[in-house]
Short mmCIF file of C-alpha atoms and ligand atoms in Angstrom, two decimals:
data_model
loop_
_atom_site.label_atom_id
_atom_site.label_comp_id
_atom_site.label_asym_id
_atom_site.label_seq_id
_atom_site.Cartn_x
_atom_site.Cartn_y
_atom_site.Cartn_z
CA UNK A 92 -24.97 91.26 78.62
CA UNK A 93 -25.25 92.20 82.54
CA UNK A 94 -23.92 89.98 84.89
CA UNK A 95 -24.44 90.57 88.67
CA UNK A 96 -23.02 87.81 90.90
CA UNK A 97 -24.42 87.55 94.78
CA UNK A 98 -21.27 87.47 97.00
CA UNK A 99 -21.29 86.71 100.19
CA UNK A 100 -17.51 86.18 101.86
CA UNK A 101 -18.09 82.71 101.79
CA UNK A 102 -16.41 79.52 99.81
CA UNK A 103 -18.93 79.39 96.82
CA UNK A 104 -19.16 82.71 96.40
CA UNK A 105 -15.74 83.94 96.55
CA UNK A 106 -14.43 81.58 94.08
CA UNK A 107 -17.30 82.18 91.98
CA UNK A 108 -16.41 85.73 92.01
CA UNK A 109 -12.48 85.17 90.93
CA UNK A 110 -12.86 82.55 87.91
CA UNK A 111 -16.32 84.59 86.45
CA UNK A 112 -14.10 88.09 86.01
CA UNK A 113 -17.29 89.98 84.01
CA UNK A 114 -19.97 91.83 85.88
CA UNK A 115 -20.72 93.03 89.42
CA UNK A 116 -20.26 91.41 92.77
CA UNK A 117 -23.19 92.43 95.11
CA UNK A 118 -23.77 92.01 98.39
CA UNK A 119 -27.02 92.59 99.99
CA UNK A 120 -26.99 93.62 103.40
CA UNK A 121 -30.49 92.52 104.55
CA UNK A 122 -29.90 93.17 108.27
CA UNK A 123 -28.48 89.67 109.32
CA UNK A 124 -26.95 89.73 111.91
CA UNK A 125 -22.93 88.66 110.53
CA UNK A 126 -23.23 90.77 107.47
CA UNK A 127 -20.32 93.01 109.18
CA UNK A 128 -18.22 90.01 109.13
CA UNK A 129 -19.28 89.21 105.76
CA UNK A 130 -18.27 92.34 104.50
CA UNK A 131 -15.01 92.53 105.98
CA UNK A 132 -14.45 89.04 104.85
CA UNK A 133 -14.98 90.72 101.32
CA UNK A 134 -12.50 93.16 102.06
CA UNK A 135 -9.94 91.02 103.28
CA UNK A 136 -10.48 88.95 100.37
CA UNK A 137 -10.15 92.29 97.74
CA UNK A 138 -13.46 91.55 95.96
CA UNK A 139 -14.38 94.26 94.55
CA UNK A 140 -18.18 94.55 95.33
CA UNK A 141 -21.16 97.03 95.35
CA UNK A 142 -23.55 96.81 98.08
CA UNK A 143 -27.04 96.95 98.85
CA UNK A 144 -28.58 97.98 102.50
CA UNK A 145 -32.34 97.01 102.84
CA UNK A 146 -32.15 97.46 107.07
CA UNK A 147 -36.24 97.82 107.22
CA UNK A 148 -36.71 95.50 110.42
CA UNK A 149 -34.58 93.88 113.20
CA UNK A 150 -34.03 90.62 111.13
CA UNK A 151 -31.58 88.71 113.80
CA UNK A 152 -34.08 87.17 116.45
CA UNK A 153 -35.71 85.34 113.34
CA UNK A 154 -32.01 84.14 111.81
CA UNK A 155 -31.07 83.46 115.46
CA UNK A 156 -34.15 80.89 116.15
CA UNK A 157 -34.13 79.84 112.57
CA UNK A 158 -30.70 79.50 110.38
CA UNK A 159 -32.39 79.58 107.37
CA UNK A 160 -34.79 82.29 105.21
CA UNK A 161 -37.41 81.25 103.27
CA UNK A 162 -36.80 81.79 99.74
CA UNK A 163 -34.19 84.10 100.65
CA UNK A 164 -32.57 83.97 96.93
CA UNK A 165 -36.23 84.96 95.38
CA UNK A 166 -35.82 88.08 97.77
CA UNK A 167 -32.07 89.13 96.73
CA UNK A 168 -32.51 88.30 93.24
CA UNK A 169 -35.41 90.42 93.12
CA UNK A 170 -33.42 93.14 94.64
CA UNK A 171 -30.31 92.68 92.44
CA UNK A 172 -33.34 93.04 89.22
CA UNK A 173 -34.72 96.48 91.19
CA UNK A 174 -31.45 97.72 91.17
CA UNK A 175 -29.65 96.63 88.09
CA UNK A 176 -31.80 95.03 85.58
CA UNK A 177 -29.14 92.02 84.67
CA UNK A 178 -29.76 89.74 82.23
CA UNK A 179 -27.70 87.10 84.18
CA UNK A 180 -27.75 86.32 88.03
CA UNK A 181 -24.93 84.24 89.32
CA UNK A 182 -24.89 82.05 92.50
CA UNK A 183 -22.54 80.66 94.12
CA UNK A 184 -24.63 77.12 94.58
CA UNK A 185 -22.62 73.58 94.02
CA UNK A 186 -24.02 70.42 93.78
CA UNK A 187 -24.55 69.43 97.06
CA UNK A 188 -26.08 72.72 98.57
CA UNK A 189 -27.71 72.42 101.56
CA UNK A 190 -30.02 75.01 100.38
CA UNK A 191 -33.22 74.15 98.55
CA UNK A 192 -33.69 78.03 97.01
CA UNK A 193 -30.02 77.55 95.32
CA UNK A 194 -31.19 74.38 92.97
CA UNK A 195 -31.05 74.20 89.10
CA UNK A 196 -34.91 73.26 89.54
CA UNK A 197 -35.73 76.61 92.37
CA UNK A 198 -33.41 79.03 90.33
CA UNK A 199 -35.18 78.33 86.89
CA UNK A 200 -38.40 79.07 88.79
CA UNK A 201 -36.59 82.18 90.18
CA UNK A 202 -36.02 83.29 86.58
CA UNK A 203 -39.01 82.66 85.70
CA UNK A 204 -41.14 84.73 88.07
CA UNK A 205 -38.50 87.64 87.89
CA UNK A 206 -38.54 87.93 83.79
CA UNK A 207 -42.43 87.85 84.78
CA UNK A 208 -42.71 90.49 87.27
CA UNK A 209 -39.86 92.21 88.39
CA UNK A 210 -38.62 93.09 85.05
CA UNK A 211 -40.76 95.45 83.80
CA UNK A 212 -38.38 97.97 83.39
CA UNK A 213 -36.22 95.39 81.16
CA UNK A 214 -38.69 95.38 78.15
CA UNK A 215 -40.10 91.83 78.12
CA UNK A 216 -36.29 90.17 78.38
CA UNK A 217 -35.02 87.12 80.08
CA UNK A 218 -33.43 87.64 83.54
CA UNK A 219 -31.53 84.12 84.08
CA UNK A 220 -30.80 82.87 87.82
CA UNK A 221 -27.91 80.39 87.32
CA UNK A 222 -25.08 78.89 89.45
CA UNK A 223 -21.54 77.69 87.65
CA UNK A 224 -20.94 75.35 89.84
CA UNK A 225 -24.26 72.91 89.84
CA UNK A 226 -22.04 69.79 88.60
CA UNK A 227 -19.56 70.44 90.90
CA UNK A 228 -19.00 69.56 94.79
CA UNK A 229 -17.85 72.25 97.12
CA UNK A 230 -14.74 70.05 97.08
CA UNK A 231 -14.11 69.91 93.54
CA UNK A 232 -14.33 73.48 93.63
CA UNK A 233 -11.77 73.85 96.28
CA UNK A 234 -9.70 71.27 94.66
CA UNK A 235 -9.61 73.18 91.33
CA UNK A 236 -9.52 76.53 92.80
CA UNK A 237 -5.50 77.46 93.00
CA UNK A 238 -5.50 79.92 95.56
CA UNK A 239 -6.82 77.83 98.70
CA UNK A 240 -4.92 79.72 101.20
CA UNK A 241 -6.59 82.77 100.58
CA UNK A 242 -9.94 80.53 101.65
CA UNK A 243 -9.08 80.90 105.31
CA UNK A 244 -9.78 84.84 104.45
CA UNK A 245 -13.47 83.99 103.69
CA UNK A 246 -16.10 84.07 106.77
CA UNK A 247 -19.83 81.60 106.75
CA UNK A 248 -20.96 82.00 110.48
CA UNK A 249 -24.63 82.37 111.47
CA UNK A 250 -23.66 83.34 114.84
CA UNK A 251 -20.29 85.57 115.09
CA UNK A 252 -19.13 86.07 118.57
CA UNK A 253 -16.81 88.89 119.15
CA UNK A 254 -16.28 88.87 115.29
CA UNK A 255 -15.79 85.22 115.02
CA UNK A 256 -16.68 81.93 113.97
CA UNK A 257 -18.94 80.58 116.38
CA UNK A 258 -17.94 77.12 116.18
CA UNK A 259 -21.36 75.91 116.71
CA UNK A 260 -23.55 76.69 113.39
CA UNK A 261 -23.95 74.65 110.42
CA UNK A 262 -22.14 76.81 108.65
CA UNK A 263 -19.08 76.58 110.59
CA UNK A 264 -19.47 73.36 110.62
CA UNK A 265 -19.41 72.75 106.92
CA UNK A 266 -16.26 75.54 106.25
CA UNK A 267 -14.44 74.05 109.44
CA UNK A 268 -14.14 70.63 108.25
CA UNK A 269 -13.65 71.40 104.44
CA UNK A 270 -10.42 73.18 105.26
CA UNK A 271 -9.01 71.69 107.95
CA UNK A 272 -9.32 68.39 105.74
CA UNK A 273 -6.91 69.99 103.18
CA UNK A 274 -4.76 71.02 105.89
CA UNK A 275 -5.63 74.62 106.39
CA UNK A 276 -5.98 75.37 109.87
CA UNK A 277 -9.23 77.50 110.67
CA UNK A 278 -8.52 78.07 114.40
CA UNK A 279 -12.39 77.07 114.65
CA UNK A 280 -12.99 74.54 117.83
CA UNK A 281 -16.17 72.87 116.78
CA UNK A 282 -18.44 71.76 119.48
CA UNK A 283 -19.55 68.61 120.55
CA UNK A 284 -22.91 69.52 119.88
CA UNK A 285 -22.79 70.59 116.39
CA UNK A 286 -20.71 67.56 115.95
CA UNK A 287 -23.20 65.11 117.75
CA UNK A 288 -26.20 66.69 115.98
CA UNK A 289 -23.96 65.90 112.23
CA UNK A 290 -22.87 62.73 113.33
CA UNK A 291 -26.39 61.48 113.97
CA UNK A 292 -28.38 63.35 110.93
CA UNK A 293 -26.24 62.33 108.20
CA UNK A 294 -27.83 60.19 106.10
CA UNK A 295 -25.35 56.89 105.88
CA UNK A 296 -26.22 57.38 102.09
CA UNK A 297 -24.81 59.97 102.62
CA UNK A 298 -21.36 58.51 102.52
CA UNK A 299 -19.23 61.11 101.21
CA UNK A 300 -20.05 64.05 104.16
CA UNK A 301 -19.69 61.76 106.91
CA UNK A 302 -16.77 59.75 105.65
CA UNK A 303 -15.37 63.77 105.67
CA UNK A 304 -16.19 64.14 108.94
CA UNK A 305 -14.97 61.25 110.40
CA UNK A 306 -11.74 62.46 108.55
CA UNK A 307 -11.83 65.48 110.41
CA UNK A 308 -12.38 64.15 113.49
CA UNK A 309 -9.87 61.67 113.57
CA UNK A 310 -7.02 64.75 113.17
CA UNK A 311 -7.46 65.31 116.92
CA UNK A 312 -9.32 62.07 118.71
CA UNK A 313 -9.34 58.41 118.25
CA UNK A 314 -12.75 57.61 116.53
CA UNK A 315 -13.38 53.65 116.76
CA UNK A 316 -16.47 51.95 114.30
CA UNK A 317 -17.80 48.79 116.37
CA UNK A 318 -20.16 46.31 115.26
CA UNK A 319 -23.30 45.68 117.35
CA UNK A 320 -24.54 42.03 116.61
CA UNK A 321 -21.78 39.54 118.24
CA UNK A 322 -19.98 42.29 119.71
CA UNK A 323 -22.74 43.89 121.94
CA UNK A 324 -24.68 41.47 121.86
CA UNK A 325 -25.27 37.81 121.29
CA UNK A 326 -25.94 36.72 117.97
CA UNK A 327 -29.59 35.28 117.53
CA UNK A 328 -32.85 35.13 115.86
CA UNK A 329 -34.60 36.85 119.25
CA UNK A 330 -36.04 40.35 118.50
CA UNK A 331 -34.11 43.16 118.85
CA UNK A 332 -35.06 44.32 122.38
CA UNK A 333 -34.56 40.96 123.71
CA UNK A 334 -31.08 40.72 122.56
CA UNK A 335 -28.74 39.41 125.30
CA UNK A 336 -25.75 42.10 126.10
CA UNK A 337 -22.14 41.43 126.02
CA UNK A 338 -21.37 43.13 129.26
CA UNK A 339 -17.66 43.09 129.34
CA UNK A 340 -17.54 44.59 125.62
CA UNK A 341 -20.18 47.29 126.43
CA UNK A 342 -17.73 48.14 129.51
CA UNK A 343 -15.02 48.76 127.44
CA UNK A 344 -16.57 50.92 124.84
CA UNK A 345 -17.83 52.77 127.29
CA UNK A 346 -14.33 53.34 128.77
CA UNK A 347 -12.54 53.56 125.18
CA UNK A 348 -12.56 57.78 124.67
CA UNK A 349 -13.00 59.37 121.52
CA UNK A 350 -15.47 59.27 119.45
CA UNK A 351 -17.47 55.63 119.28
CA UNK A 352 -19.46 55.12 116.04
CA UNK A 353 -21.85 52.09 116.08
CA UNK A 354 -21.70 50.78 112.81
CA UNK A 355 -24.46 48.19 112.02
CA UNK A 356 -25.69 46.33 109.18
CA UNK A 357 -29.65 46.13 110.62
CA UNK A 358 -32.22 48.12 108.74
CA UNK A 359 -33.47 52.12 109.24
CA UNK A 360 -36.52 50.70 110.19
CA UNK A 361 -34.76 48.67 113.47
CA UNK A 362 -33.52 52.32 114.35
CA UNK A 363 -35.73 53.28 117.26
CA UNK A 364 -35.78 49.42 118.52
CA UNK A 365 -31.72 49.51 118.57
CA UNK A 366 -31.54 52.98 120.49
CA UNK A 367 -33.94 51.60 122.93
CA UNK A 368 -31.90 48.24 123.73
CA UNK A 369 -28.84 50.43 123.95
CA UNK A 370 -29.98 52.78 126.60
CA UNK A 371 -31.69 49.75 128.39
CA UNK A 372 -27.89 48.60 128.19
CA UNK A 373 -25.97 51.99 128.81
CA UNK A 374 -24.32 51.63 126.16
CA UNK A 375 -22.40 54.97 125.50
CA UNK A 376 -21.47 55.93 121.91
CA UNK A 377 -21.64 59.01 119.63
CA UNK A 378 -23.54 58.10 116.42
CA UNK A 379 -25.58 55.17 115.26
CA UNK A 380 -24.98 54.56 112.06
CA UNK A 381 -27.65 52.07 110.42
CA UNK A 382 -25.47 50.70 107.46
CA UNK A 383 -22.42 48.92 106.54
CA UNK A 384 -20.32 48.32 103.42
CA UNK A 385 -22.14 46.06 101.12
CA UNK A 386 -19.48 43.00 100.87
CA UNK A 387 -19.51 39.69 102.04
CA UNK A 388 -16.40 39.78 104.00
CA UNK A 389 -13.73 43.18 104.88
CA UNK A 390 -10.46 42.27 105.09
CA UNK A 391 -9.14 45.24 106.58
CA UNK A 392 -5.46 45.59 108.54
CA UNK A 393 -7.18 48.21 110.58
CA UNK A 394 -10.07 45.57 112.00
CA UNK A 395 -10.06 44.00 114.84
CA UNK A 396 -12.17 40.80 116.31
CA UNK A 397 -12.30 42.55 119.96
CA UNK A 398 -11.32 45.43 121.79
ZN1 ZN B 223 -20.99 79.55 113.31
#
């Protein structure tokens, strides 16, 4: 049985490669742009790897404009089957991946197409794309993984400057908080804009990520959750953009500091109606978040009735 297991210096991928001891670790330098980084992460982190340089074009205006590569797991699984002819592939993809390519349902088409054509040289056998960790969350991962201080050796940046964590990038973004919310300090300064841009594209289904950023964020700022019907404005049956404001409450959030979440219980659909009457209003705030807890009444010693 051959195992090769894509490595990249990151989280996933790192674990993955101490707790599955058998087979290679390969990394694929493709020509983006922080695979120097990546590879000294690997380094610092003693994985043993074996690597593979396909430099056949300037890849890092297209990764620069564009974080993320079209079925870029098709292309280095296809490599890894050029160059080793495994019967396994392993990637380090958990539950919640961000990236389509890395699902159960994309990586059994993956297998499929390479034991179909890039495995002529195997004979007709299987080549398996699989990831160990598609029940688990990145957190669970970290939480059962018992060497966590040797995470802060690992590197996810799509835009290194000076050899560094940019601070800005999704990527940083996601490693950044993880960490920091298990007490690791990164030395990463995220930036108001990659935190704006999370803050407002989470999904409030989405509970679990932005209840960890929030987390995150409270470490260094206050972050205060206000209510938008009775506190902003009047309570009535009026449409939305005819609301009446509650000046003297819109005043003081917009004097509070910190981060100001608007928490309200009105629909997705009210969305663009809401953010219309609160710029009419100048109302200042950093996310809008279009759902509340579904009880009847919070009883919470952190609530307040006013500011
Ligand atoms: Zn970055």
């Amino acid at each position: 049985m051959k195992i090769v297991k894509l490595v990249s210096g990151g989280i996933d991928s790192y674990i993955m490669s101490r707790e599955i001891t058998d087979g290679i670790n390969l990394y694929i330098d493709f020509g983006q742009k922080y695979a120097k980084q990546e590879i000294k992460a690997l380094e610092r982190l003693r994985v043993k790897f074996e690597k593979i340089t396909i430099n056949t074009t300037d890849t890092s205006a297209a990764i620069n404009s564009n974080f993320y590569i079209n079925n870029r797991n098709l292309c280095l699984t296809t490599l890894a089957c050029m160059f080793y002819s495994p019967d396994i592939i392993y990637l380090g993809a958990n539950k919640y991946d961000s990236h389509i390519d890395k699902s159960e349902y994309e990586c059994e088409k993956m297998s499929e197409i390479l034991s179909r054509y890039a495995s002529e040289k195997l004979n007709g056998k299987k080549v398996i794309v699989k990831s160990p960790y598609w029940n688990k969350s990145k957190e669970q991962m970290i939480e059962e993984f018992s060497d966590k201080q040797k995470l802060l050796d690992t590197f996810s940046c799509y835009n290194p400057i000076n050899n560094k964590p940019c601070g800005d990038c999704p990527a940083c973004l996601r490693r950044t908080v993880l960490l920091e919310n298990i007490g690791l300090k990164t030395g990463v300064k995220l930036s108001e804009r990659i935190i704006h841009e999370n803050l407002n594209k989470i999904h409030p289904k989405d509970r679990d990520r932005l209840s960890r950023l929030i987390f995150y964020l409270q470490k260094s700022s206050k972050v205060t959750a206000v209510d938008i019907d009775g506190i902003l404005c009047e309570c009535s049956n009026k449409p939305i953009l005819e609301k009446v404001p509650i000046k003297s409450n819109i005043d003081k959030l917009n004097n509070l500091g910190g981060y100001n979440l608007l928490f309200t219980a009105r629909l997705e659909v009210d969305r663009k109606d809401t953010e219309q009457w609160l710029k009419k209003h100048k109302v200042k705030y950093d996310a809008l978040i279009m759902s509340k807890l579904p009880y009847h009444t919070l009883i919470d010693d952190r609530s307040k009735k006013e500011f």
